[in-house]
PDB file of C-alpha atoms in Angstrom:
ATOM      1  CA  UNK A 312       0.000   0.000   0.000  1.00 50.00           C
ATOM      2  CA  UNK A 313       1.438   3.362  -1.021  1.00 60.00           C
ATOM      3  CA  UNK A 314      -0.445   5.616   1.353  1.00 73.00           C
ATOM      4  CA  UNK A 315      -0.657   5.013   5.050  1.00 83.00           C
ATOM      5  CA  UNK A 316      -4.244   4.758   6.237  1.00 88.00           C
ATOM      6  CA  UNK A 317      -5.648   4.328   9.716  1.00 89.00           C
ATOM      7  CA  UNK A 318      -6.888   0.714   9.442  1.00 89.00           C
ATOM      8  CA  UNK A 319      -9.607   1.382  12.018  1.00 90.00           C
ATOM      9  CA  UNK A 320     -11.101   4.002   9.685  1.00 91.00           C
ATOM     10  CA  UNK A 321     -10.910   2.125   6.404  1.00 96.00           C
ATOM     11  CA  UNK A 322     -11.634  -1.499   7.389  1.00 97.00           C
ATOM     12  CA  UNK A 323     -15.282  -2.417   7.317  1.00 97.00           C
ATOM     13  CA  UNK A 324     -17.611  -5.254   6.434  1.00 97.00           C
ATOM     14  CA  UNK A 325     -19.335  -5.917   3.161  1.00 97.00           C
ATOM     15  CA  UNK A 326     -22.662  -5.220   4.917  1.00 96.00           C
ATOM     16  CA  UNK A 327     -21.613  -1.818   6.204  1.00 97.00           C
ATOM     17  CA  UNK A 328     -20.269  -0.735   2.839  1.00 98.00           C
ATOM     18  CA  UNK A 329     -23.584  -1.769   1.253  1.00 97.00           C
ATOM     19  CA  UNK A 330     -25.671   0.337   3.638  1.00 95.00           C
ATOM     20  CA  UNK A 331     -28.144   2.537   1.781  1.00 90.00           C
ATOM     21  CA  UNK A 332     -29.305   6.026   2.719  1.00 86.00           C
ATOM     22  CA  UNK A 333     -32.436   4.512   4.265  1.00 87.00           C
ATOM     23  CA  UNK A 334     -30.248   2.544   6.712  1.00 90.00           C
ATOM     24  CA  UNK A 335     -30.883  -0.864   5.154  1.00 91.00           C
ATOM     25  CA  UNK A 336     -28.079  -3.146   4.021  1.00 94.00           C
ATOM     26  CA  UNK A 337     -28.108  -4.406   0.462  1.00 95.00           C
ATOM     27  CA  UNK A 338     -26.211  -7.536   1.593  1.00 95.00           C
ATOM     28  CA  UNK A 339     -25.740  -9.074   5.050  1.00 93.00           C
ATOM     29  CA  UNK A 340     -22.174 -10.406   5.178  1.00 93.00           C
ATOM     30  CA  UNK A 341     -19.399 -10.071   7.743  1.00 93.00           C
ATOM     31  CA  UNK A 342     -16.568 -10.308   5.214  1.00 95.00           C
ATOM     32  CA  UNK A 343     -13.841  -7.755   5.830  1.00 96.00           C
ATOM     33  CA  UNK A 344     -13.323  -5.236   3.040  1.00 97.00           C
ATOM     34  CA  UNK A 345     -11.913  -1.752   2.724  1.00 97.00           C
ATOM     35  CA  UNK A 346     -14.406   1.092   2.799  1.00 97.00           C
ATOM     36  CA  UNK A 347     -13.316   2.624  -0.488  1.00 97.00           C
ATOM     37  CA  UNK A 348     -15.451   5.725   0.053  1.00 96.00           C
ATOM     38  CA  UNK A 349     -13.396   6.480   3.200  1.00 96.00           C
ATOM     39  CA  UNK A 350     -10.109   5.918   1.366  1.00 95.00           C
ATOM     40  CA  UNK A 351     -11.196   8.240  -1.425  1.00 95.00           C
ATOM     41  CA  UNK A 352     -12.338  10.863   1.086  1.00 93.00           C
ATOM     42  CA  UNK A 353      -8.939  10.810   2.831  1.00 92.00           C
ATOM     43  CA  UNK A 354      -7.138  11.202  -0.490  1.00 91.00           C
ATOM     44  CA  UNK A 355      -9.390  14.082  -1.530  1.00 90.00           C
ATOM     45  CA  UNK A 356      -8.811  15.840   1.810  1.00 88.00           C
ATOM     46  CA  UNK A 357      -5.041  15.678   1.378  1.00 86.00           C
ATOM     47  CA  UNK A 358      -4.478  16.041  -2.352  1.00 87.00           C
ATOM     48  CA  UNK A 359      -7.572  17.741  -3.768  1.00 81.00           C
ATOM     49  CA  UNK A 360      -8.258  20.497  -1.228  1.00 82.00           C
ATOM     50  CA  UNK A 361     -11.247  18.469  -0.016  1.00 75.00           C
ATOM     51  CA  UNK A 362     -12.823  18.440  -3.492  1.00 78.00           C
ATOM     52  CA  UNK A 363     -14.489  15.045  -3.647  1.00 82.00           C
ATOM     53  CA  UNK A 364     -13.863  12.251  -6.070  1.00 90.00           C
ATOM     54  CA  UNK A 365     -16.442   9.643  -6.948  1.00 96.00           C
ATOM     55  CA  UNK A 366     -15.773   6.171  -5.609  1.00 97.00           C
ATOM     56  CA  UNK A 367     -17.068   2.662  -5.322  1.00 98.00           C
ATOM     57  CA  UNK A 368     -18.287   1.484  -1.919  1.00 98.00           C
ATOM     58  CA  UNK A 369     -15.955  -1.439  -1.189  1.00 98.00           C
ATOM     59  CA  UNK A 370     -12.530  -2.737  -2.112  1.00 98.00           C
ATOM     60  CA  UNK A 371     -11.580  -6.381  -1.658  1.00 97.00           C
ATOM     61  CA  UNK A 372      -8.077  -7.581  -2.459  1.00 96.00           C
ATOM     62  CA  UNK A 373      -8.354 -11.353  -2.568  1.00 95.00           C
ATOM     63  CA  UNK A 374      -4.788 -11.756  -3.842  1.00 94.00           C
ATOM     64  CA  UNK A 375      -2.406 -10.003  -6.239  1.00 91.00           C
ATOM     65  CA  UNK A 376      -4.424 -10.913  -9.315  1.00 95.00           C
ATOM     66  CA  UNK A 377      -7.986 -10.732  -7.950  1.00 97.00           C
ATOM     67  CA  UNK A 378      -8.926  -7.222  -6.896  1.00 98.00           C
ATOM     68  CA  UNK A 379     -12.583  -6.203  -6.635  1.00 98.00           C
ATOM     69  CA  UNK A 380     -14.181  -2.776  -6.525  1.00 98.00           C
ATOM     70  CA  UNK A 381     -17.828  -3.159  -5.548  1.00 98.00           C
ATOM     71  CA  UNK A 382     -20.609  -0.596  -5.828  1.00 98.00           C
ATOM     72  CA  UNK A 383     -24.012  -1.165  -4.231  1.00 97.00           C
ATOM     73  CA  UNK A 384     -27.185   0.519  -5.421  1.00 95.00           C
ATOM     74  CA  UNK A 385     -30.316  -0.049  -3.351  1.00 93.00           C
ATOM     75  CA  UNK A 386     -32.588   0.785  -6.280  1.00 92.00           C
ATOM     76  CA  UNK A 387     -34.123  -1.021  -9.199  1.00 91.00           C
ATOM     77  CA  UNK A 388     -32.010  -1.239 -12.304  1.00 92.00           C
ATOM     78  CA  UNK A 389     -33.903   1.471 -14.208  1.00 90.00           C
ATOM     79  CA  UNK A 390     -33.179   3.973 -11.415  1.00 93.00           C
ATOM     80  CA  UNK A 391     -29.434   3.405 -11.199  1.00 94.00           C
ATOM     81  CA  UNK A 392     -27.754   6.736 -12.057  1.00 94.00           C
ATOM     82  CA  UNK A 393     -25.662   5.863 -15.119  1.00 96.00           C
ATOM     83  CA  UNK A 394     -23.549   9.028 -15.346  1.00 96.00           C
ATOM     84  CA  UNK A 395     -22.671   8.804 -11.643  1.00 96.00           C
ATOM     85  CA  UNK A 396     -21.639   5.161 -12.033  1.00 97.00           C
ATOM     86  CA  UNK A 397     -19.432   5.998 -14.982  1.00 97.00           C
ATOM     87  CA  UNK A 398     -17.689   8.696 -12.913  1.00 97.00           C
ATOM     88  CA  UNK A 399     -17.269   6.243 -10.018  1.00 97.00           C
ATOM     89  CA  UNK A 400     -15.758   3.628 -12.320  1.00 98.00           C
ATOM     90  CA  UNK A 401     -13.322   6.134 -13.781  1.00 97.00           C
ATOM     91  CA  UNK A 402     -12.276   7.847 -10.531  1.00 96.00           C
ATOM     92  CA  UNK A 403     -12.067   4.587  -8.550  1.00 97.00           C
ATOM     93  CA  UNK A 404      -9.430   2.902 -10.701  1.00 97.00           C
ATOM     94  CA  UNK A 405      -7.184   5.969 -10.542  1.00 95.00           C
ATOM     95  CA  UNK A 406      -7.657   6.247  -6.787  1.00 95.00           C
ATOM     96  CA  UNK A 407      -6.853   2.552  -6.413  1.00 96.00           C
ATOM     97  CA  UNK A 408      -3.669   2.903  -8.432  1.00 95.00           C
ATOM     98  CA  UNK A 409      -2.568   6.022  -6.543  1.00 93.00           C
ATOM     99  CA  UNK A 410      -3.323   4.707  -3.062  1.00 93.00           C
ATOM    100  CA  UNK A 411      -2.436   0.997  -3.283  1.00 94.00           C
ATOM    101  CA  UNK A 412      -0.427   0.306  -6.455  1.00 94.00           C
ATOM    102  CA  UNK A 413       1.609   3.408  -7.406  1.00 93.00           C
ATOM    103  CA  UNK A 414       4.468   1.363  -8.866  1.00 94.00           C
ATOM    104  CA  UNK A 415       2.183  -0.770 -11.007  1.00 95.00           C
ATOM    105  CA  UNK A 416       1.351   0.723 -14.413  1.00 95.00           C
ATOM    106  CA  UNK A 417      -2.337   1.006 -15.204  1.00 95.00           C
ATOM    107  CA  UNK A 418      -1.805  -1.380 -18.126  1.00 96.00           C
ATOM    108  CA  UNK A 419      -0.918  -4.072 -15.571  1.00 97.00           C
ATOM    109  CA  UNK A 420      -3.420  -3.057 -12.871  1.00 97.00           C
ATOM    110  CA  UNK A 421      -6.348  -3.255 -15.295  1.00 97.00           C
ATOM    111  CA  UNK A 422      -5.572  -6.962 -15.795  1.00 97.00           C
ATOM    112  CA  UNK A 423      -6.229  -7.574 -12.092  1.00 98.00           C
ATOM    113  CA  UNK A 424      -9.234  -5.435 -11.169  1.00 98.00           C
ATOM    114  CA  UNK A 425     -12.885  -6.322 -11.577  1.00 98.00           C
ATOM    115  CA  UNK A 426     -15.711  -3.833 -11.089  1.00 98.00           C
ATOM    116  CA  UNK A 427     -18.967  -5.221  -9.727  1.00 98.00           C
ATOM    117  CA  UNK A 428     -22.173  -3.179  -9.531  1.00 98.00           C
ATOM    118  CA  UNK A 429     -24.919  -4.758  -7.437  1.00 97.00           C
ATOM    119  CA  UNK A 430     -28.409  -3.282  -7.698  1.00 96.00           C
ATOM    120  CA  UNK A 431     -31.340  -4.312  -5.515  1.00 92.00           C
ATOM    121  CA  UNK A 432     -34.858  -5.175  -6.634  1.00 81.00           C
ATOM    122  CA  UNK A 433     -35.743  -6.967  -3.348  1.00 74.00           C
ATOM    123  CA  UNK A 434     -38.156  -4.464  -1.890  1.00 60.00           C
ATOM    124  CA  UNK A 435     -39.881  -3.710  -5.140  1.00 59.00           C
ATOM    125  CA  UNK A 436     -43.337  -5.209  -5.150  1.00 51.00           C
ATOM    126  CA  UNK A 437     -43.519  -5.518  -8.892  1.00 53.00           C
ATOM    127  CA  UNK A 438     -40.163  -6.403 -10.407  1.00 49.00           C
ATOM    128  CA  UNK A 439     -39.280  -4.795 -13.700  1.00 52.00           C
ATOM    129  CA  UNK A 440     -40.089  -6.963 -16.663  1.00 55.00           C
ATOM    130  CA  UNK A 441     -38.043  -6.499 -19.788  1.00 55.00           C
ATOM    131  CA  UNK A 442     -39.769  -6.639 -23.129  1.00 58.00           C
ATOM    132  CA  UNK A 443     -39.377  -9.798 -25.169  1.00 62.00           C
ATOM    133  CA  UNK A 444     -37.568  -7.860 -27.929  1.00 63.00           C
ATOM    134  CA  UNK A 445     -35.114  -6.319 -25.441  1.00 55.00           C
ATOM    135  CA  UNK A 446     -34.362  -9.745 -23.956  1.00 55.00           C
ATOM    136  CA  UNK A 447     -33.677 -11.158 -27.435  1.00 57.00           C
ATOM    137  CA  UNK A 448     -31.382  -8.247 -28.242  1.00 57.00           C
ATOM    138  CA  UNK A 449     -29.474  -8.677 -24.957  1.00 49.00           C
ATOM    139  CA  UNK A 450     -29.036 -12.394 -25.590  1.00 52.00           C
ATOM    140  CA  UNK A 451     -27.653 -11.709 -29.078  1.00 53.00           C
ATOM    141  CA  UNK A 452     -25.221  -9.158 -27.668  1.00 50.00           C
ATOM    142  CA  UNK A 453     -24.123 -11.639 -24.977  1.00 47.00           C
ATOM    143  CA  UNK A 454     -23.584 -14.270 -27.655  1.00 47.00           C
ATOM    144  CA  UNK A 455     -21.489 -11.942 -29.824  1.00 48.00           C
ATOM    145  CA  UNK A 456     -19.409 -10.684 -26.904  1.00 42.00           C
ATOM    146  CA  UNK A 457     -18.914 -14.155 -25.408  1.00 46.00           C
ATOM    147  CA  UNK A 458     -19.959 -13.023 -21.916  1.00 44.00           C
ATOM    148  CA  UNK A 459     -22.461 -14.515 -19.543  1.00 59.00           C
ATOM    149  CA  UNK A 460     -24.018 -11.232 -18.424  1.00 73.00           C
ATOM    150  CA  UNK A 461     -24.606  -8.044 -20.376  1.00 89.00           C
ATOM    151  CA  UNK A 462     -22.838  -5.023 -18.897  1.00 95.00           C
ATOM    152  CA  UNK A 463     -25.369  -2.365 -17.953  1.00 95.00           C
ATOM    153  CA  UNK A 464     -25.298   1.387 -17.228  1.00 96.00           C
ATOM    154  CA  UNK A 465     -22.872   2.323 -20.030  1.00 96.00           C
ATOM    155  CA  UNK A 466     -19.946   0.760 -18.156  1.00 97.00           C
ATOM    156  CA  UNK A 467     -18.932  -1.508 -21.040  1.00 97.00           C
ATOM    157  CA  UNK A 468     -16.682   1.309 -22.313  1.00 97.00           C
ATOM    158  CA  UNK A 469     -14.306   0.606 -19.405  1.00 97.00           C
ATOM    159  CA  UNK A 470     -13.988  -3.167 -19.766  1.00 97.00           C
ATOM    160  CA  UNK A 471     -10.494  -4.106 -21.017  1.00 96.00           C
ATOM    161  CA  UNK A 472      -9.632  -0.406 -20.902  1.00 96.00           C
ATOM    162  CA  UNK A 473      -9.642   0.254 -17.138  1.00 97.00           C
ATOM    163  CA  UNK A 474     -10.900  -3.097 -15.793  1.00 98.00           C
ATOM    164  CA  UNK A 475     -10.341  -6.757 -16.555  1.00 97.00           C
ATOM    165  CA  UNK A 476     -14.042  -7.439 -16.122  1.00 97.00           C
ATOM    166  CA  UNK A 477     -17.175  -5.481 -15.313  1.00 97.00           C
ATOM    167  CA  UNK A 478     -20.167  -7.229 -13.796  1.00 97.00           C
ATOM    168  CA  UNK A 479     -23.550  -5.560 -13.295  1.00 97.00           C
ATOM    169  CA  UNK A 480     -26.027  -7.804 -11.499  1.00 96.00           C
ATOM    170  CA  UNK A 481     -29.088  -7.906  -9.309  1.00 95.00           C
ATOM    171  CA  UNK A 482     -28.426  -8.621  -5.631  1.00 95.00           C
ATOM    172  CA  UNK A 483     -29.833 -12.170  -5.674  1.00 94.00           C
ATOM    173  CA  UNK A 484     -27.645 -13.123  -8.622  1.00 94.00           C
ATOM    174  CA  UNK A 485     -24.616 -11.635  -6.864  1.00 95.00           C
ATOM    175  CA  UNK A 486     -25.315 -13.577  -3.661  1.00 95.00           C
ATOM    176  CA  UNK A 487     -25.988 -16.912  -5.410  1.00 93.00           C
ATOM    177  CA  UNK A 488     -23.545 -16.855  -8.326  1.00 92.00           C
ATOM    178  CA  UNK A 489     -20.671 -14.484  -7.551  1.00 95.00           C
ATOM    179  CA  UNK A 490     -20.335 -13.887  -3.813  1.00 95.00           C
ATOM    180  CA  UNK A 491     -18.872 -17.275  -2.860  1.00 93.00           C
ATOM    181  CA  UNK A 492     -16.295 -17.066  -5.663  1.00 93.00           C
ATOM    182  CA  UNK A 493     -14.974 -13.814  -4.205  1.00 95.00           C
ATOM    183  CA  UNK A 494     -15.387 -14.731  -0.536  1.00 93.00           C
ATOM    184  CA  UNK A 495     -15.015 -18.551  -0.472  1.00 86.00           C
ATOM    185  CA  UNK A 496     -14.980 -18.826   3.325  1.00 77.00           C
ATOM    186  CA  UNK A 497     -17.710 -16.255   3.692  1.00 56.00           C
ATOM    187  CA  UNK A 498     -19.768 -15.646   6.788  1.00 53.00           C
ATOM    188  CA  UNK A 499     -23.339 -14.564   6.334  1.00 52.00           C
ATOM    189  CA  UNK A 500     -25.232 -12.791   9.101  1.00 46.00           C
TER     190      UNK A 500
END
């Protein structure tokens, strides 16, 4: 780590970093992560005259080649602010490089970092239904790109440019398909 941080200020749990403005957690997990918002705030206070940067909620460094920036949105997919997410994706990778990997060129760092955006439809009585034509189009795009999931919110512009992989998924999919791959010895509350 390049910068020296007070561990008591930046260490958190996945649950706490997923806490929404309404006080509810998007996920309930005790896994230790870095509160990336706090890290970004400290950097902005020192180097940007307290002018804020945008940042993802959590940082998890599983090992040297598996680094995860995670952003939680406690809203349905159609209400996720796309422009804000794009700014967070852009600012977060530069903050990560500056604060943790200053001697690693971005061309190497981008081969190690995955961005995950988790949105939450849980409390929505009527889940959004995509049109049949939109679903067919998405499936064709997935087929052509060779990926399992379509990248949402205009973030596809950063895949293989700033990030190795970008994943945008609903909370249930994250918890059942992705979570245990990132946190294999995970503890759920």
